[in-house]
Coordinates of C-alpha atoms in Angstrom, one line a residue:
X75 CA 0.0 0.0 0.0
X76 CA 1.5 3.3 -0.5
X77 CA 2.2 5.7 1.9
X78 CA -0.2 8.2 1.0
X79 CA -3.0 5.1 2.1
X80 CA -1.0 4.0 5.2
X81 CA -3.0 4.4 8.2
X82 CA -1.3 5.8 11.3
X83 CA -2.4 7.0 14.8
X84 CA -1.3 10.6 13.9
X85 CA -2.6 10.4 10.1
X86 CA -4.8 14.0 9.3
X87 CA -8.3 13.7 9.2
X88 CA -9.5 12.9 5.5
X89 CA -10.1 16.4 3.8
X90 CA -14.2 16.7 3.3
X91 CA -13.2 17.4 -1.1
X92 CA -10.9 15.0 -1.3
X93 CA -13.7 12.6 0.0
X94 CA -16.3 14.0 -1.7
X95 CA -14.1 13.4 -5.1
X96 CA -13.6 9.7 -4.3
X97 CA -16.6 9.1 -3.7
X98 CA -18.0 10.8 -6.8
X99 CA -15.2 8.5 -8.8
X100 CA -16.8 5.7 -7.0
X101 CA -20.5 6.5 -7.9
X102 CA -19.4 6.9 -11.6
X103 CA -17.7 3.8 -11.8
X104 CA -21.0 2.0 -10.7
X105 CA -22.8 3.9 -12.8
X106 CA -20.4 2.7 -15.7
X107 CA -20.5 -1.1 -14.6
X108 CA -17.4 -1.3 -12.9
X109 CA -14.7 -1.4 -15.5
X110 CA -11.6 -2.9 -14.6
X111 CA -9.4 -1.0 -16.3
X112 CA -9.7 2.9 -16.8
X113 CA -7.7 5.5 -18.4
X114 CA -7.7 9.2 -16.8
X115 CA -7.6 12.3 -19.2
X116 CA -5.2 14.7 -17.5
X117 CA -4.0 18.3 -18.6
X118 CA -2.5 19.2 -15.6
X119 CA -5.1 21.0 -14.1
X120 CA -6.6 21.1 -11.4
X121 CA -9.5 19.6 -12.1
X122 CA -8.3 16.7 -14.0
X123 CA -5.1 16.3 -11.3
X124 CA -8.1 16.2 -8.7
X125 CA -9.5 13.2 -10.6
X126 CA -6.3 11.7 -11.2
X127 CA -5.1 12.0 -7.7
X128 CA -9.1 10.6 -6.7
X129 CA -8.8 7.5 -9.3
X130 CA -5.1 6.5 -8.2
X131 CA -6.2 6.2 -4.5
X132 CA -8.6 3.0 -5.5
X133 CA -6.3 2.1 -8.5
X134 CA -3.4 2.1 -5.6
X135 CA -5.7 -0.5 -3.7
X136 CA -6.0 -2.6 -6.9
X137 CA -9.5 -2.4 -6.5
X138 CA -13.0 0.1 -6.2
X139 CA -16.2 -1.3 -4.5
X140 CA -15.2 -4.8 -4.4
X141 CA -14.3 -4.7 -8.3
X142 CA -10.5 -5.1 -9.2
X143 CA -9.5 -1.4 -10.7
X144 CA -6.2 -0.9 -13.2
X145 CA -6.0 2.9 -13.8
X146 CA -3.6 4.8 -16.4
X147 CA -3.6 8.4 -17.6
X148 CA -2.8 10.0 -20.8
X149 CA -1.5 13.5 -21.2
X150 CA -2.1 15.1 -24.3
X151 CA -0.4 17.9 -25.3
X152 CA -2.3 20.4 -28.3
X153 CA 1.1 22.2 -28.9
X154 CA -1.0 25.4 -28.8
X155 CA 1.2 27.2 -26.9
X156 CA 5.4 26.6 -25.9
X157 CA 4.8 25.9 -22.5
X158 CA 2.7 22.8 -23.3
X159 CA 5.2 20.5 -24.4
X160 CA 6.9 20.8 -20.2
X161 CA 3.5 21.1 -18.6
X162 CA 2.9 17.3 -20.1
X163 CA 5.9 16.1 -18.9
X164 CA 5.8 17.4 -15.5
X165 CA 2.3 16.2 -15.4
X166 CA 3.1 13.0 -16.6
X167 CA 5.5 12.9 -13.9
X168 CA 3.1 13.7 -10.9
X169 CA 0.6 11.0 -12.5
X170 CA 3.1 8.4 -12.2
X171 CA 4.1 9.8 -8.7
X172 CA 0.1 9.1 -7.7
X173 CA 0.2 5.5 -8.8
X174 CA -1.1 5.7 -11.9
X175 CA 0.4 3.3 -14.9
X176 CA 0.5 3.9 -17.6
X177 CA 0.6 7.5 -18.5
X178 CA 1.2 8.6 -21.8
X179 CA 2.4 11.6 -23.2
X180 CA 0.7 12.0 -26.8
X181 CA 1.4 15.2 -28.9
X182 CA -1.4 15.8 -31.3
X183 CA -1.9 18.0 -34.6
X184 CA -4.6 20.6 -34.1
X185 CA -6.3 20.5 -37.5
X186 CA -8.0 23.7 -38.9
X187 CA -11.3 22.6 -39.8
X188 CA -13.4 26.1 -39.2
X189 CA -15.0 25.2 -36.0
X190 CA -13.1 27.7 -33.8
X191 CA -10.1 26.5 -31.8
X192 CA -12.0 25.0 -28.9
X193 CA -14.1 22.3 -31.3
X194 CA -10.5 21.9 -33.1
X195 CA -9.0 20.9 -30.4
X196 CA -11.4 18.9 -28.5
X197 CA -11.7 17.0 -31.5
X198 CA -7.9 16.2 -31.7
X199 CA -7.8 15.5 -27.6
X200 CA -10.7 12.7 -27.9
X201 CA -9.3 11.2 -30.6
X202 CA -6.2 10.6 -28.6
X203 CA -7.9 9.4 -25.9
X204 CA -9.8 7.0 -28.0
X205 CA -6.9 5.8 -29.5
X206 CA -4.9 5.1 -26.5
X207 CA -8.1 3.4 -25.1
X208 CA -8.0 1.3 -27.6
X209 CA -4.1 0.4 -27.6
X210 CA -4.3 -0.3 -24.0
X211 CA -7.5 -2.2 -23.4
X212 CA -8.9 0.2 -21.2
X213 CA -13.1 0.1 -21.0
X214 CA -13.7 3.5 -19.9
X215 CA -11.7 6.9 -20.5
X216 CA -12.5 9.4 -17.3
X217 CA -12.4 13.6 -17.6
X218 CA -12.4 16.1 -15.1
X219 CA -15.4 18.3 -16.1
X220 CA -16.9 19.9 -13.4
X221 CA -20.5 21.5 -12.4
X222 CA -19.3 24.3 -13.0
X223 CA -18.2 23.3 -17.0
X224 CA -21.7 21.8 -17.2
X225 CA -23.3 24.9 -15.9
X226 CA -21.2 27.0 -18.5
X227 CA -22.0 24.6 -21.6
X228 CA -25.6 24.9 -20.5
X229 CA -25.6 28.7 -21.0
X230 CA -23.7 28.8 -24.0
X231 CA -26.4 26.0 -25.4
X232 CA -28.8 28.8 -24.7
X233 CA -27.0 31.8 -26.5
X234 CA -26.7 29.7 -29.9
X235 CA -30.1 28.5 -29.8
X236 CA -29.4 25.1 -29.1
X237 CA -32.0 22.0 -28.7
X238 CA -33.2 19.8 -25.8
X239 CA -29.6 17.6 -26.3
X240 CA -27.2 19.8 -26.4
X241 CA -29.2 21.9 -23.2
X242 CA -29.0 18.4 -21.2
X243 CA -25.2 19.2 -21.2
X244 CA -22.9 16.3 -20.3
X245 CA -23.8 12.9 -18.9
X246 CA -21.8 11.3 -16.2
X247 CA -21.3 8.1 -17.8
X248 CA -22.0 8.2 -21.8
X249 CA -20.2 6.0 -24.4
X250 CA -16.6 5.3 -23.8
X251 CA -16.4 8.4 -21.6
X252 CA -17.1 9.1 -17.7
X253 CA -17.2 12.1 -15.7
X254 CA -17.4 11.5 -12.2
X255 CA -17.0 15.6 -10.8
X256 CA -20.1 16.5 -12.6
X257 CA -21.5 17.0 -9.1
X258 CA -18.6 18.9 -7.7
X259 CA -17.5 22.5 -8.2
X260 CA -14.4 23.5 -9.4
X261 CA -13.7 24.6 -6.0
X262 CA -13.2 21.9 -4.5
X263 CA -11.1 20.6 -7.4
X264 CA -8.7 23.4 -6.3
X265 CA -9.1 22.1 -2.6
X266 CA -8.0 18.3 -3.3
X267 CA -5.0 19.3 -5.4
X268 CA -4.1 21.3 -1.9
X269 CA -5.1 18.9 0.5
X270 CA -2.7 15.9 -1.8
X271 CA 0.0 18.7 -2.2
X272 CA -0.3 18.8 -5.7
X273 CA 0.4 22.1 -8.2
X274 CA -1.9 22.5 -11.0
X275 CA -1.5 24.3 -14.3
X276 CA -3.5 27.1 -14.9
X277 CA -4.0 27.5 -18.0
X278 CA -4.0 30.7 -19.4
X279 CA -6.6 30.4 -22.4
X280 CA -9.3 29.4 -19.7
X281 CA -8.7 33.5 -19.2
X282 CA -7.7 34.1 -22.4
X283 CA -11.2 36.7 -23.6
X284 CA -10.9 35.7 -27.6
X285 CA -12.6 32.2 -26.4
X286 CA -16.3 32.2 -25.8
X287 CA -16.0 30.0 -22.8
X288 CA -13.5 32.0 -21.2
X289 CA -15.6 34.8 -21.1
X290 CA -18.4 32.9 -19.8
X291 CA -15.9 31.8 -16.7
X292 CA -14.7 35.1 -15.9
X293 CA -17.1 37.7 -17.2
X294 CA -20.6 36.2 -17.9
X295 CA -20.8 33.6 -14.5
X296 CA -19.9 35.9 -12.0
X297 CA -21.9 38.9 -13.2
X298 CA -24.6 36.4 -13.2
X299 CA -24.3 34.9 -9.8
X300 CA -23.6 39.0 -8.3
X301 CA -26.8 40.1 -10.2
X302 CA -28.6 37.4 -9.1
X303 CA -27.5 35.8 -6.3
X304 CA -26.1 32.3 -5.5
X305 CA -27.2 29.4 -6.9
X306 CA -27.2 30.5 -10.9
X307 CA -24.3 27.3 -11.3
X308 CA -26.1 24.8 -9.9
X309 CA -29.2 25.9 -11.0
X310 CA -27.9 25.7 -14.9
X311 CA -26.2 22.5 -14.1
X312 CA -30.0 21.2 -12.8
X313 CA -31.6 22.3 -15.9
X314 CA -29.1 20.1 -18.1
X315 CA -29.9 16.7 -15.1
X316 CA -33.7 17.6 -16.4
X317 CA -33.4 18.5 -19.7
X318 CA -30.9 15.3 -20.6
X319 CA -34.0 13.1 -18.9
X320 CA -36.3 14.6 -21.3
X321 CA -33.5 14.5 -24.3
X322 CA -32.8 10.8 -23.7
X323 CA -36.6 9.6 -23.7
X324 CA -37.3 11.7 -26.2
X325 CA -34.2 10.1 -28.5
X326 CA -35.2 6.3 -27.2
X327 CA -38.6 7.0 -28.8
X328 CA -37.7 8.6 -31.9
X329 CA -35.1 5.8 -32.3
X330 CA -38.3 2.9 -31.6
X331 CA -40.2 5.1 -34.5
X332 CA -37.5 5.1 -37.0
X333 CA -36.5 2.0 -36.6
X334 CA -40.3 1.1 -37.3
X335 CA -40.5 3.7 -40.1
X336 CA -37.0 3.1 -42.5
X337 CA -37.0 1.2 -45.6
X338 CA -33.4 0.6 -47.2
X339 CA -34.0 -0.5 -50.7
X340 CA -30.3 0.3 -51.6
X341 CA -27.2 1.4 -50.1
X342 CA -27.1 4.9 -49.3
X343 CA -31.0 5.3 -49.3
X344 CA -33.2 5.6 -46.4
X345 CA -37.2 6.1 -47.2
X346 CA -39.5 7.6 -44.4
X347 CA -43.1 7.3 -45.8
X348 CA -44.2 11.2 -45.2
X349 CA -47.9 10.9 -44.5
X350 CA -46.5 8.3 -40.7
X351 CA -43.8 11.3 -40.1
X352 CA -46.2 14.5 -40.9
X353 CA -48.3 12.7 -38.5
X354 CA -45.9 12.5 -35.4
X355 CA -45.4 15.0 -32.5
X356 CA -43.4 17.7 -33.6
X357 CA -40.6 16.5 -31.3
X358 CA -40.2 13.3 -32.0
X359 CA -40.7 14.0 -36.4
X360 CA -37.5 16.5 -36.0
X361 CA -35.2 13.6 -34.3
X362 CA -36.6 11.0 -36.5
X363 CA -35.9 12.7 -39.9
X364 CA -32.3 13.6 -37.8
X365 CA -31.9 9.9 -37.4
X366 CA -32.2 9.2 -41.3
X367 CA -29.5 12.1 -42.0
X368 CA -26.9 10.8 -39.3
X369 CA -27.3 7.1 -40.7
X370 CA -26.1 8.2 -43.7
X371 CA -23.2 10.4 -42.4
X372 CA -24.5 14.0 -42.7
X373 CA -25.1 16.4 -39.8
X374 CA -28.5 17.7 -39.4
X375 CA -28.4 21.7 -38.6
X376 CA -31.6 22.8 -37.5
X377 CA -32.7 25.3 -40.4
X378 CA -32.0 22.2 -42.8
X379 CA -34.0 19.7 -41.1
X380 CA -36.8 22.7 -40.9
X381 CA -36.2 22.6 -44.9
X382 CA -36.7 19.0 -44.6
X383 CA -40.1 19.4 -42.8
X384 CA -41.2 21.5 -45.4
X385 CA -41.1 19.0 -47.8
X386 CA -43.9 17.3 -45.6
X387 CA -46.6 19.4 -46.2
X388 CA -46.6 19.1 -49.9
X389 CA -46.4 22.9 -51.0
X390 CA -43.8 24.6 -53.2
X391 CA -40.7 22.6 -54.1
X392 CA -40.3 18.6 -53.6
X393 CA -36.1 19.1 -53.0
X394 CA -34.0 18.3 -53.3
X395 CA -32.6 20.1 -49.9
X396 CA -28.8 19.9 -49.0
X397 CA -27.9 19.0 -45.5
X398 CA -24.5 19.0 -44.8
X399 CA -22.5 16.0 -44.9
X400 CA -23.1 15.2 -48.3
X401 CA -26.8 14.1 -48.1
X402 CA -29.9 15.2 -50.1
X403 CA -33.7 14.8 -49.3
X404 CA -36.2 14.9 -51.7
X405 CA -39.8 14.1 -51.7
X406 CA -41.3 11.7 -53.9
X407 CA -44.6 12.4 -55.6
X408 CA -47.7 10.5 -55.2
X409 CA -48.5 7.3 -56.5
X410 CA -51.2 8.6 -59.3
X411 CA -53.8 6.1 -58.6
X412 CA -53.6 7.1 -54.7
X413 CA -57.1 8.4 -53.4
X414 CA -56.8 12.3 -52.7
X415 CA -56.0 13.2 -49.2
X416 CA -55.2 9.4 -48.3
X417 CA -51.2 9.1 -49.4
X418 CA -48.1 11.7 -48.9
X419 CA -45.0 10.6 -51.0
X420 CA -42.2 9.1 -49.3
X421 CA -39.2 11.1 -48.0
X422 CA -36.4 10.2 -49.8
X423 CA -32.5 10.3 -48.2
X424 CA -29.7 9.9 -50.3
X425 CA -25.8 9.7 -49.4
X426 CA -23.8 11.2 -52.2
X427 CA -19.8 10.0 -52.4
X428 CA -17.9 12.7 -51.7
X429 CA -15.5 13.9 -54.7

């Protein structure tokens, strides 16, 4: 056992944050199913040093709940900025320090793609993460996002106009990824990485105001919670707990009705027979004709799938409309012989190879 765990008669009390953290890793690793071997994503910060410091006490132990635990850590560094390249390194070294094994060091290319520097980047970390998931065997890949992240991305859902999924923010355990601190405030990130005598990096872009979610940390947040009082963080981070409810019974049944609804008479082709969609709830019509365009690799924006819609109630043009992703949907016409009133023509989806 190491000597951070070893018990003696003059051992300080456990600090109340760094036992709320374990705890929260231990409650998301239920949630999750108890995988036996985890990886943590670590920038050096505090909050993903808190986790890493909170997952390599059980992985220490060999075990969490009762259920044998390996834990590693990858580091990845964007190469956004020339102090990177020493902050992974030192991290990597204070991982290893905590018990953790292994811990990678990946350096990743940034790609431009036109989604702003955040989305750029976030899409380069996680496919890192996947990656090294993959190489290693590990089940689960943990993050440190906080209730304070999740309060943030639910505000920022709300300035671009955002729907019922992206308003449920983050789930604690979704797909390959876990987020125990979803419950805990980046204050008490702060505190564990005090209480284990650990230095996080502060990163300056989280101040930095050319990024939308910096300003949100340190302009937007705490004018909101001086203006109107305290409680505005965990309020947001309720709305997404309620909202993701909602989202995810409202995707479960629009998945049950497409999977009902889609024909495939050829690769590349989905058919929705528009008189069964024009007739659903409004809610569950948008994610089903969403469902048709994701199948067949496109991204459904909102304004196209309101062109799609269109094509429903049988006025003006029959498409095709464009949705991006390379994917056209056009509306048949009806059969000749149909009874007026009693047939709409089928929605037609169609995957186009990209040149």
């Amino acid at each position: 056992m190491s000597s951070r765990d070893a018990a003696s008669p003059s051992r300080r009390r456990l600090n109340p944050a760094v036992g709320r953290a374990r705890n929260a890793v231990k409650d998301a690793l239920e949630e999750a199913g108890w995988p036996s071997r985890v990886l943590v994503g670590c920038s050096g910060g505090a909050d993903s040093l808190a986790l890493a410091a909170a997952v390599a006490h059980f992985a220490r132990r060999g075990e969490v709940g009762g259920h044998p635990l390996e834990a590693g850590a990858v580091v990845v560094d964007h190469g956004l900025q020339e102090a990177t390249a020493e902050v992974a390194r030192t991290t990597a070294g204070l991982l290893l320090e905590l018990g953790l094994s292994p811990v990678r060091v990946v350096a990743v290319e940034v790609r431009r793609s036109g989604e702003g520097p955040e989305a750029e980047a976030r899409t380069a970390r996680l496919a890192a993460l996947e990656a090294e998931a993959n190489a290693w065997g590990a089940q689960r890949v943990l993050l440190g996002h906080t209730l304070d992240d999740q309060a943030e991305q639910v505000l920022l859902g709300l300035a671009r106009g955002s729907g019922t999924r992206s308003l449920g923010g983050m789930r604690r355990v979704r797909e390959l990824y876990v987020r125990p601190f979803l419950g805990l405030r980046r204050a008490d990130t702060v505190e564990v990485c005090a209480a284990e005598g650990l230095e996080p990096w502060f990163d300056p872009t989280n101040s930095d105001p050319r990024y939308m979610r910096s300003r949100v940390r340190t302009g937007i947040m705490p004018f909101l919670e001086s203006e109107l009082g305290p409680g505005v963080t965990e309020g947001l981070a309720r709305t997404a707990a309620i909202l993701g409810r909602d989202a995810d019974y409202l995707d479960s049944e629009a998945g049950r009705v497409y999977g009902s609804l889609a024909e495939r008479a050829e690769p590349g082709t989905v058919f929705l027979p528009g008189r069964e969609v024009r007739a659903l709830p409004a809610a569950i019509r948008s994610r089903v004709l969403a469902l048709a365009v994701v199948e067949l690799g496109g991204q459904p924006t909102f304004e196209r799938l309101a062109a799609v819609e269109r094509l429903l109630d049988r006025r003006g043009s029959a498409g095709p409309i464009e949705v991006p992703g390379h994917v056209s949907v056009r509306r048949q016409p009806r059969r000749k012989d149909a009874a007026p009133g009693t047939e709409y023509g089928k929605l037609v989806f169609v995957s186009h190879p990209r040149r």
